[in-house]
Coordinates of C-alpha atoms and ligand atoms in Angstrom, one line a residue:
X1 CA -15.4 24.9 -2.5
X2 CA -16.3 21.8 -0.7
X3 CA -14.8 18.7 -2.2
X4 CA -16.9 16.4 -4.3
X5 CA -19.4 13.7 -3.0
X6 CA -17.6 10.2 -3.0
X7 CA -20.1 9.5 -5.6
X8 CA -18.4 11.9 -8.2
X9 CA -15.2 10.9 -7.2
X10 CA -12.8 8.3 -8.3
X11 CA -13.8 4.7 -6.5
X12 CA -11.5 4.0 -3.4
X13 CA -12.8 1.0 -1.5
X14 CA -10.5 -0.4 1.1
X15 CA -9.8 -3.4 4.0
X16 CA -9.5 -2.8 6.9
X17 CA -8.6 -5.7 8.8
X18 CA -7.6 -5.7 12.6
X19 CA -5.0 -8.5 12.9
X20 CA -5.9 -11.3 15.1
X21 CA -3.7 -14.0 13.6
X22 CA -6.2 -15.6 11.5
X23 CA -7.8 -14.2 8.6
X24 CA -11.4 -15.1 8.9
X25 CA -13.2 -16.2 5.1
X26 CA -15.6 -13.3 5.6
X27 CA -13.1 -11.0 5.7
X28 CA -11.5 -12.2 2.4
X29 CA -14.9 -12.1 0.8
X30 CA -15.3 -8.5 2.3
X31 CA -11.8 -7.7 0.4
X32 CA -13.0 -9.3 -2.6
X33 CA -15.9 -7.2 -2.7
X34 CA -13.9 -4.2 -2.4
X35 CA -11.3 -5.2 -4.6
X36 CA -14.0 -6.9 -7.2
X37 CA -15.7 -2.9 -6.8
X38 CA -12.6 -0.9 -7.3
X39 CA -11.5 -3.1 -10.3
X40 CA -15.2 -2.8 -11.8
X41 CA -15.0 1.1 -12.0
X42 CA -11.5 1.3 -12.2
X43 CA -10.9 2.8 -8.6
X44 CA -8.5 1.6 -6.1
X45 CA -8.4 -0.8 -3.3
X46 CA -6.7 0.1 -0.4
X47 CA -5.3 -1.7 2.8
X48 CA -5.7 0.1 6.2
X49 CA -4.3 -2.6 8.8
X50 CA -6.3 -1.9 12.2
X51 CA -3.8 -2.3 14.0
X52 CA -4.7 -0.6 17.6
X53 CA -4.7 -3.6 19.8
X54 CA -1.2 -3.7 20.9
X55 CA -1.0 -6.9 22.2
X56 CA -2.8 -8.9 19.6
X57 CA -1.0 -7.2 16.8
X58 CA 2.1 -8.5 16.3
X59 CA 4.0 -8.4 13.2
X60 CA 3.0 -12.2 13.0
X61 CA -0.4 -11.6 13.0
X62 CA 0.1 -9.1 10.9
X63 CA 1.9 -11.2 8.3
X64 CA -0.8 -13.3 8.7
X65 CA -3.0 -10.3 6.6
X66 CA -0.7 -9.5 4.3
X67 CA 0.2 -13.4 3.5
X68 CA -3.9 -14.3 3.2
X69 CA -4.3 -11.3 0.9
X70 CA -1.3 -12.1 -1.4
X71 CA -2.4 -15.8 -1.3
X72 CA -6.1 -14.9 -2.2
X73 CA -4.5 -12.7 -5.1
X74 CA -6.3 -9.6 -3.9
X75 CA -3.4 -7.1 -5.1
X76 CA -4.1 -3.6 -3.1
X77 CA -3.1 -0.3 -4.1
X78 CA -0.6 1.8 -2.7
X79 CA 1.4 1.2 0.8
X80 CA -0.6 -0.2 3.7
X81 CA -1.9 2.5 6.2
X82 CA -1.0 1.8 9.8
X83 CA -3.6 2.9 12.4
X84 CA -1.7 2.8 15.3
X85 CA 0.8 4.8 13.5
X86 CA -1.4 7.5 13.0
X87 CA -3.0 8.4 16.7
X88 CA -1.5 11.8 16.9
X89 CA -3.7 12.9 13.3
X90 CA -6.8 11.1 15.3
X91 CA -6.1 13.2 18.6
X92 CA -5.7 16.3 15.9
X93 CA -9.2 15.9 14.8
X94 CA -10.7 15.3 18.6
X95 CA -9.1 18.3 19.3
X96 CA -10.4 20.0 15.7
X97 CA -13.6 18.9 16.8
X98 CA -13.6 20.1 20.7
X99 CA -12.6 23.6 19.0
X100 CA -15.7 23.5 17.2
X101 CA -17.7 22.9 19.8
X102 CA -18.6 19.6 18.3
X103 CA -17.2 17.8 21.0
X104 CA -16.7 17.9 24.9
X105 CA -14.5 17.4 27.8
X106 CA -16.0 14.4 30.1
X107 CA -14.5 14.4 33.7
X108 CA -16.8 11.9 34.7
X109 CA -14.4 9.1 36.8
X110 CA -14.4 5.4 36.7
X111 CA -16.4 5.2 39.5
X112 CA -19.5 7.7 38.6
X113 CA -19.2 5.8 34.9
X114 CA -20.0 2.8 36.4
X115 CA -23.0 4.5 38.1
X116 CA -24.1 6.4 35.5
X117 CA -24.2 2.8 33.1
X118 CA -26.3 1.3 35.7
X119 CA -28.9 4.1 36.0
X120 CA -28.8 4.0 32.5
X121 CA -29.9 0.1 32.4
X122 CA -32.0 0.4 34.6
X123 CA -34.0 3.2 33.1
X124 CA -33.6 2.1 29.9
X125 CA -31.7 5.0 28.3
X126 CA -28.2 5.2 26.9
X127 CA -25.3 6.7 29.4
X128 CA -25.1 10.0 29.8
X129 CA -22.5 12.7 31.6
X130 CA -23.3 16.0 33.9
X131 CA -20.2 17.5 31.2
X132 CA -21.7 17.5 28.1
X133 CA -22.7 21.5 28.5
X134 CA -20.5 22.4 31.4
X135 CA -19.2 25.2 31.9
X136 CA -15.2 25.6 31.4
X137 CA -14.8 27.4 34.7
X138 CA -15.9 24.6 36.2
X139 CA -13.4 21.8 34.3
X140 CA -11.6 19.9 37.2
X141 CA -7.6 19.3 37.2
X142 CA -7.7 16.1 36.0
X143 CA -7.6 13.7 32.9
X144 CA -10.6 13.3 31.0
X145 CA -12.1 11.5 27.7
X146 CA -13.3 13.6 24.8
X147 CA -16.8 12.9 23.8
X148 CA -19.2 13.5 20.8
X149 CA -21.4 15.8 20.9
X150 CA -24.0 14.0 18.8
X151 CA -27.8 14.8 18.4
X152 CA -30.0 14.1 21.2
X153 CA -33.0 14.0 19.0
X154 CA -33.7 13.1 15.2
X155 CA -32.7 10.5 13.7
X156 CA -29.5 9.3 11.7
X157 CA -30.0 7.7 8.9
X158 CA -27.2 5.4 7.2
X159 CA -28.1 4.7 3.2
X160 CA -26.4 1.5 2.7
X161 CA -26.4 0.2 -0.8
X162 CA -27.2 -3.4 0.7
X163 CA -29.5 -2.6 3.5
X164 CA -31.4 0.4 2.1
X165 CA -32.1 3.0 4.0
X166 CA -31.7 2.1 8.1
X167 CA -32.8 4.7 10.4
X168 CA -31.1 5.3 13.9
X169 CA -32.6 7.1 16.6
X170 CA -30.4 9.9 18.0
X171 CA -31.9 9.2 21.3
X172 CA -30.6 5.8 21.4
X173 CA -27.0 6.9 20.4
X174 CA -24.8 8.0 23.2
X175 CA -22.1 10.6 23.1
X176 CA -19.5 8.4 21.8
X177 CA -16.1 8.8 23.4
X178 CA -13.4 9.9 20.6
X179 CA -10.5 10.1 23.6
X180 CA -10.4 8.1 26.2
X181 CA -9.0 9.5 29.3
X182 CA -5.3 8.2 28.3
X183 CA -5.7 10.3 25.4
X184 CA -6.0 6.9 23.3
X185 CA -8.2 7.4 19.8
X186 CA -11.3 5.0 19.8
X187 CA -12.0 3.1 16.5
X188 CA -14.9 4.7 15.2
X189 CA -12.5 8.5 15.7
X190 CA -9.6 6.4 14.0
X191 CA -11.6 4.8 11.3
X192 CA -13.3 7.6 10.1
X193 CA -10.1 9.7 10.1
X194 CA -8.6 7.2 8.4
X195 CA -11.0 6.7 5.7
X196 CA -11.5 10.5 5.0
X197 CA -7.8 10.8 4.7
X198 CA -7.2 7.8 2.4
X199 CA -9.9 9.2 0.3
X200 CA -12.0 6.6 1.0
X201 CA -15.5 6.7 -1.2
X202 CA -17.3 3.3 -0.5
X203 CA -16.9 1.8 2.9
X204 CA -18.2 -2.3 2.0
X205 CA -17.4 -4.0 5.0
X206 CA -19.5 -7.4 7.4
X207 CA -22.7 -5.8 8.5
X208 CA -21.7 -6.2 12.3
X209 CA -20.7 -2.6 11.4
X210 CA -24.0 -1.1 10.4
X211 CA -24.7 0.4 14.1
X212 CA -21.0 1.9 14.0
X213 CA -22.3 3.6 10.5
X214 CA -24.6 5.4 12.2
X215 CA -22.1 6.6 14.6
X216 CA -19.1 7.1 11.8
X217 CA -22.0 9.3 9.9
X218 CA -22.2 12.1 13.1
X219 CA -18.9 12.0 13.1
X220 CA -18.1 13.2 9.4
X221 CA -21.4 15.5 9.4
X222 CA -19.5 17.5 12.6
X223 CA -16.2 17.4 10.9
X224 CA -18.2 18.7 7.7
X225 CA -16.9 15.6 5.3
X226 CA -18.2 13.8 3.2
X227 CA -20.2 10.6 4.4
X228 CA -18.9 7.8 2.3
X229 CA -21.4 5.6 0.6
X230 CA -21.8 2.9 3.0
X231 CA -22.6 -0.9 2.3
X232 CA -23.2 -3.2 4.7
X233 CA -22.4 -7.1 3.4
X234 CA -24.5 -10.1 5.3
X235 CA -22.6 -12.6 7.2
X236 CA -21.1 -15.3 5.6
X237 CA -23.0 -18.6 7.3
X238 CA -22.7 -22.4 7.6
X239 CA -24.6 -24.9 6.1
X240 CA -26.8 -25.2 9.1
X241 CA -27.9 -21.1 8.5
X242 CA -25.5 -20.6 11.9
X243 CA -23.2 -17.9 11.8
X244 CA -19.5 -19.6 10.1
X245 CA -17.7 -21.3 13.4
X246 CA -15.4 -23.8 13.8
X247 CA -17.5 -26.6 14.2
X248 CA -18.5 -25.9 10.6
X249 CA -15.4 -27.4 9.2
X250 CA -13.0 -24.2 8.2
X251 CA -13.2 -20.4 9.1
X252 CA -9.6 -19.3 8.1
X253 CA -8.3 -18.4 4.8
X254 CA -5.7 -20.6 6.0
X255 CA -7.7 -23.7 6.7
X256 CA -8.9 -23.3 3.0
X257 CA -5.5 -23.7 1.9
X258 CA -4.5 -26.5 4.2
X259 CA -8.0 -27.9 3.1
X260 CA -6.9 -28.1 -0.4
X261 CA -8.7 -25.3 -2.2
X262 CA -7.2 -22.7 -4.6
X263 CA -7.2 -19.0 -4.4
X264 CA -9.2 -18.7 -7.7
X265 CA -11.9 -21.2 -6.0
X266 CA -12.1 -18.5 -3.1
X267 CA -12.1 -15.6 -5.3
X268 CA -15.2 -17.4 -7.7
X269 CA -16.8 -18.7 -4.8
X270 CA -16.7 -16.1 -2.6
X271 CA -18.2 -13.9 -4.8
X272 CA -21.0 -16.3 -4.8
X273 CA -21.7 -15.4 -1.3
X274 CA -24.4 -12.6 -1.4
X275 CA -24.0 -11.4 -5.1
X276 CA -24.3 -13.6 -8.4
X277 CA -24.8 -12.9 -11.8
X278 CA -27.3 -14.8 -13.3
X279 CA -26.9 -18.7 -12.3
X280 CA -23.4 -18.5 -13.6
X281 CA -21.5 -20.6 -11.3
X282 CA -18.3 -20.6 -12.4
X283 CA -16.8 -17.1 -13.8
X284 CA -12.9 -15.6 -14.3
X285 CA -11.7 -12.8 -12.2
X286 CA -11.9 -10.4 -15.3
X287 CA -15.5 -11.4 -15.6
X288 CA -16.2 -10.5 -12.1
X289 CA -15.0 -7.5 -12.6
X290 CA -16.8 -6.2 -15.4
X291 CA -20.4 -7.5 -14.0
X292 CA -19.8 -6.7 -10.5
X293 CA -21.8 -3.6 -8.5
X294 CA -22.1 -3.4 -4.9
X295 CA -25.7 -2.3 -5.7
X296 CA -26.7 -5.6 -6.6
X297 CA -25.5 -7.9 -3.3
X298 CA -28.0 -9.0 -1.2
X299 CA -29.1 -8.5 2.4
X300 CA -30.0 -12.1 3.8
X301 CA -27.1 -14.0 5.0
X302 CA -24.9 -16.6 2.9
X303 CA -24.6 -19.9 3.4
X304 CA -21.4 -21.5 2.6
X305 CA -22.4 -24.9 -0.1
X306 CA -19.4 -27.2 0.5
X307 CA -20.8 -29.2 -2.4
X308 CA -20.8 -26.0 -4.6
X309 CA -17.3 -24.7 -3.5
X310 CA -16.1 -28.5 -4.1
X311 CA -17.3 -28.4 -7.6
X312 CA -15.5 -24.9 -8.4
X313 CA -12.8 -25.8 -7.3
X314 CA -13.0 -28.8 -9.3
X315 CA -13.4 -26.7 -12.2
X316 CA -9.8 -24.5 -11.4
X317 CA -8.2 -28.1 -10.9
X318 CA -8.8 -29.1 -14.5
X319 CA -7.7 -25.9 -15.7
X320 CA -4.6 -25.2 -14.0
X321 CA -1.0 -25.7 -15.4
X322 CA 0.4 -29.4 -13.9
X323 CA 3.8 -27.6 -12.8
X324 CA 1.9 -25.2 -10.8
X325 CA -0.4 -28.5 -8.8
X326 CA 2.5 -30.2 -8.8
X327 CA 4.3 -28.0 -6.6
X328 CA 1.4 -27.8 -4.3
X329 CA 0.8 -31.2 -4.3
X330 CA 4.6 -31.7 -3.0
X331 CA 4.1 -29.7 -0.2
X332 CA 1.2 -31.0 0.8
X333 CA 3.5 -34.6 0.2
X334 CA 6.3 -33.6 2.3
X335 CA 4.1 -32.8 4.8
X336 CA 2.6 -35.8 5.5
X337 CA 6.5 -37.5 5.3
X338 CA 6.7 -38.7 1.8
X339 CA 10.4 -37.7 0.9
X340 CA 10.1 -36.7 -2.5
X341 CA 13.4 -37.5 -4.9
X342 CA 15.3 -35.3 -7.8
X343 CA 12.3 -35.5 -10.8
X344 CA 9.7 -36.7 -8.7
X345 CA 7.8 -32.8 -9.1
X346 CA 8.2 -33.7 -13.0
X347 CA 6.8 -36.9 -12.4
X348 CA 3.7 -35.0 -10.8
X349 CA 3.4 -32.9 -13.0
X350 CA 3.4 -35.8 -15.4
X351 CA 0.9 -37.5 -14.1
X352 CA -1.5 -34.4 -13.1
X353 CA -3.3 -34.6 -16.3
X354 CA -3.9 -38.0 -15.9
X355 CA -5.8 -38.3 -12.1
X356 CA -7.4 -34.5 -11.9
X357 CA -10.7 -34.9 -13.3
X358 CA -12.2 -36.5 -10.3
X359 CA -10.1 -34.4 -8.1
X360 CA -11.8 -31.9 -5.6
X361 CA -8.8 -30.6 -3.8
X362 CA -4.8 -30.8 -4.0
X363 CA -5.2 -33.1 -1.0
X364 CA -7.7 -35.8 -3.5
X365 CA -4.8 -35.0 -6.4
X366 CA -1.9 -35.7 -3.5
X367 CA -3.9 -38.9 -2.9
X368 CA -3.9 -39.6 -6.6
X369 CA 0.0 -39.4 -7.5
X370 CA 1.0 -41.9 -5.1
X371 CA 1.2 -44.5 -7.3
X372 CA 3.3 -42.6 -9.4
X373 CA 5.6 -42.1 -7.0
X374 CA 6.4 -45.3 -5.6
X375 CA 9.6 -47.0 -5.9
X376 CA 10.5 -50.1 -7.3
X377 CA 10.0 -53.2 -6.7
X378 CA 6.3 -52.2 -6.2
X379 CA 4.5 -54.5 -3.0
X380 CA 2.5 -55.9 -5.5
X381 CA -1.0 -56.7 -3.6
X382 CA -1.2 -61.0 -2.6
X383 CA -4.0 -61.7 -4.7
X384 CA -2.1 -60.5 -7.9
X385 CA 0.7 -62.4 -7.3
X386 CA -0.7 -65.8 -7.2
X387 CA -2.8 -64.6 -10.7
X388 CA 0.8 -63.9 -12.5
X389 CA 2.2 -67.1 -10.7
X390 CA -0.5 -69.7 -12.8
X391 CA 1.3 -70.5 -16.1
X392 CA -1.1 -69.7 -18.5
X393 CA -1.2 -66.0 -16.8
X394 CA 2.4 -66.2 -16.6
X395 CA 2.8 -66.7 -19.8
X396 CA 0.3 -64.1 -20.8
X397 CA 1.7 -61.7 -18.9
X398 CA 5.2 -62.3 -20.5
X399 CA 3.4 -61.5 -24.3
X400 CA 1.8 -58.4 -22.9
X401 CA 5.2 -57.2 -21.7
X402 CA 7.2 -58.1 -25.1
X403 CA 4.2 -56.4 -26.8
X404 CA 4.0 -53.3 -24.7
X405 CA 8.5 -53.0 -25.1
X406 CA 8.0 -52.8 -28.9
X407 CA 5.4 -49.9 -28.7
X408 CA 6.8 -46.8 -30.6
X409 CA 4.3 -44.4 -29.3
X410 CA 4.4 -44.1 -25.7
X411 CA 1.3 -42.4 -25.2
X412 CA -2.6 -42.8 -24.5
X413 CA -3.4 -43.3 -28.6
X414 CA -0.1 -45.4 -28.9
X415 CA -0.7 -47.5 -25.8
X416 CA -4.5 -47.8 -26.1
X417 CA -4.0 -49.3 -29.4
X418 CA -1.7 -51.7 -28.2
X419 CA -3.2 -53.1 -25.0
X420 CA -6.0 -53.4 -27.9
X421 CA -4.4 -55.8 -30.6
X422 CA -3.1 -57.6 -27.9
X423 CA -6.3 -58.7 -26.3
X424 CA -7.7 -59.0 -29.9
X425 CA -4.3 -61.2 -31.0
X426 CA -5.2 -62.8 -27.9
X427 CA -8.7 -63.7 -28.0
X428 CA -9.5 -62.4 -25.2
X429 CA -11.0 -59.0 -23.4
X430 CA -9.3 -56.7 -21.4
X431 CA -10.5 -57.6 -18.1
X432 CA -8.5 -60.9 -18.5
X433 CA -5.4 -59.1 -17.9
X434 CA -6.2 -55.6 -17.0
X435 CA -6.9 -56.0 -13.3
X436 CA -3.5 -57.6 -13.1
X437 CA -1.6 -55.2 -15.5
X438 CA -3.1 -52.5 -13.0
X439 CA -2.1 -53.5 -10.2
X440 CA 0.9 -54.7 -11.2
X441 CA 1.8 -51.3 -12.3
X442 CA 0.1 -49.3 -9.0
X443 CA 1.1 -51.5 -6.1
X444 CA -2.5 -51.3 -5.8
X445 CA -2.8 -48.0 -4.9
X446 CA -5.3 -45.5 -6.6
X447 CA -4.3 -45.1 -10.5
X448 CA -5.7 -44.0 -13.8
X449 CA -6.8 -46.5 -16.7
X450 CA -4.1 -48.5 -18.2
X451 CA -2.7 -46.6 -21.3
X452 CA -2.9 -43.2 -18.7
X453 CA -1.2 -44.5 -15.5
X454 CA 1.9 -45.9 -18.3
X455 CA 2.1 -42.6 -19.7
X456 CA 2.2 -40.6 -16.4
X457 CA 5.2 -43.4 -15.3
X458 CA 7.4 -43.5 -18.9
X459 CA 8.5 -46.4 -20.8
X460 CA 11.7 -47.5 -18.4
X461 CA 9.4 -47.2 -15.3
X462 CA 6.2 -49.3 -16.8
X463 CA 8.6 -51.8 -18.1
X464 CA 10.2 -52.4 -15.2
X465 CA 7.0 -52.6 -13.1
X466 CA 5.8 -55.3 -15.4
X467 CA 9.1 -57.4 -15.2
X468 CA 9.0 -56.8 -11.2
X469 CA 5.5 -58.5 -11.4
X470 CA 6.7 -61.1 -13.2
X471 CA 10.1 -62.1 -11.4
X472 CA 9.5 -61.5 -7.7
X473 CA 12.1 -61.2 -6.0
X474 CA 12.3 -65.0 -4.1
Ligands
LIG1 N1 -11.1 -3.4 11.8 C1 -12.5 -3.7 11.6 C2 -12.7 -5.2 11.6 O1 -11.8 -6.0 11.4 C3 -13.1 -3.2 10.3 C4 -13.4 -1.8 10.4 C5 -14.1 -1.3 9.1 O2 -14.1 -2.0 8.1 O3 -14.6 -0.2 9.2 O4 -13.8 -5.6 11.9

């Protein structure tokens, strides 16, 4: 009995990633696909690191997967699979295959390769070798690669559920080496080893893959597996249209972080990115689950909206807890030297609710703490100073501060009504003394309105401010 089509089967999507010590954005929205798929019918999500390049994996770079993937929030199932680890299964099944007759010995050396490649340019056919039905009497003493023995004729057709149906001419395929000579696996062998043996049913990967579909499908129809369901995502490009460099401002998952955005940004966002539902631009994880189907993304590219991902991320500013921005926002402090002291994170936290509704990033909500955090005597700005040195301000100034020290209710309804019946007491409107109250109280740095920027900084800390402003040290 011959095992059922991945179709039937329980979902198992996976990433595959080879580490390069970045984790590229389309990747992560390649994972979330998978992972957005496996949660939506209740399948798994697997993580196959591809890690075959010996020199560029290290266990940093590797780390570097494993970090992004955990940052992103993309929870996989089960241990990671290794690749490297698993090259004597992938030379099991090249030699499963050369036993069927599926595959061949190739003897060709370096030298006639070469040849053969240029004949092959020149003639405008794909590389062939004198082994592919030699005769085993005939097999020289000598190292050689194991190739495919694929269809010369016919056509291989790959049914992605992005793409459609994309046809391959067998004639353009060449017999695709499994060994090389060294007896090293190639990655199409190792990938489509690997995802038969993890079970894998839907392969949703960038569609810089779709060619190595065609070749990954001879391979499973001559081992007599099943051909996963293949889809085939669009790249992920700048706002020019131009495939997502560098030059277009961030690439890596990392660069998003050090850029101020939040995992649940990336996760809403990315799904954005060749699959929607409806115009809905702002949906939660469990909603994504429930409407997503990798039937519905689209072919063309994406184009990354800076504006757009700005105003999601927006959106998870407002709605995250302050203790969890306010340890964020430290970091991203510290690292630009501010030395933060014992309840300065509550003070953040404090004051988050205050300054995030303008905020797009952490780094625009680090920018709009620092008044917060300064310590007294504030460098009151010039220009305020000689204001609270005239007498009739002065003396202003030292009303407001006895009225604002007998306030009972230290908050935005208890201050606001306050700063209120003072002006009114007063006879005057609030932007006779609120510019100077401001600044007085910010050092003239970014701040909320009045009764918010004395609630962020606490009774003892406003007060203070105030009487700093008003008794300069000589
Ligand atoms: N390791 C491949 C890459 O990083 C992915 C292979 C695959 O998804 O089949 O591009």
């Amino acid at each position: 009995m011959s095992a059922p089509a991945p179709t039937d089967r329980p979902v198992r999507t996976r990433i595959a990633p080879s580490p390069t010590g970045m984790m590229h954005i389309g990747t992560a929205r390649t994972a979330l696909f998978n992972w957005l798929y496996a949660r939506h019918t209740g399948g798994k999500f697997l993580l196959r690191v591809e890690d075959t390049d010996r020199e560029r994996s290290t266990d940093a770079a590797v780390q570097v997967i494993l970090d992004g993937l955990k940052w992103l929030g993309m929870d996989w199932d089960e241990a990671p699979v290794f690749q490297f680890a698993r090259a004597d299964r992938h030379r099991e099944v090249a030699a499963e295959l050369l036993a069927k007759g599926e595959a061949y010995r190739d003897y060709m050396l370096p030298e006639e390769l070469e040849a053969e490649r240029e004949r092959a340019r020149a003639e405008g056919r794909v590389v062939r070798t004198p082994w592919r039905d030699a005769d085993p009497s005939t097999w020289p003493d000598r190292a050689y690669a194991v190739r495919l023995k694929s269809p010369l004729d016919g056509e291989t057709i790959v049914a992605d559920a992005v793409k459609g149906e994309v046809r391959f001419q067998n004639a353009g395929l060449d017999d695709l080496i499994l060994l090389r000579s060294d007896g090293n696996p190639t990655y199409n062998l190792a990938v489509v080893v690997d995802d038969h043996d993890m079970g894998i049913t839907h392969v949703i990967r960038g569609d810089d893959h779709l060619s190595n579909a065609a070749r990954q499908t001879i391979i499973y129809k001559a081992m007599g597996w099943d051909v996963p369901v293949w889809a085939h995502l669009p790249m992920i490009h700048g706002p020019d249209g131009a495939k997502l460099s560098k030059r277009h401002g961030a690439q890596s998952v990392t660069e998003f972080d050090d850029m101020g955005y939040l995992p649940e940004t990336l996760r809403n966002y990315l799904a954005k990115l060749g699959w929607g539902h409806g115009d809905d631009e702002i949906f939660s994880d469990a909603q994504a689950a429930e409407w997503f189907d990798i039937h519905d993304v689209v072919s063309a590219p994406a184009r990354l909206d800076w504006a757009k991902l700005n105003h999601v991320n927006n959106h998870y500013i407002r709605l995250a807890e302050p203790e969890r921005l306010a340890g964020l926002v430290a970091k991203i402090l510290k690292s630009r030297g501010v030395a933060l002291k014992q309840g300065d994170a509550a003070l953040i936290a404090r004051t988050i609710p205050f300054v995030r509704d303008g905020a797009k990033t952490t780094l625009e909500l680090a920018d709009a703490v620092v008044f917060a955090l300064k310590v007294r005597p504030l460098d009151v700005p010039e220009k305020t100073r000689t204001q609270l040195a005239e007498p009739e301000m002065a003396e202003r100034f030292t009303k407001l501060r006895t009225a604002l020290g007998e306030v009972a209710d230290w908050s935005v309804p208890g201050l606001e009504e306050s700063l209120r019946k003072f002006a009114e007491s007063e006879g005057i409107g609030l932007g006779k003394f609120g510019p100077q109250l401001r600044a007085a109280l910010s050092g003239g740095a970014p701040a909320p309105d009045l009764a918010g920027t004395m609630t962020a900084l606490g009774r003892d800390e406003s007060l203070g401010r105030i009487d700093d402003a008003l008794s300069p040290a000589a």
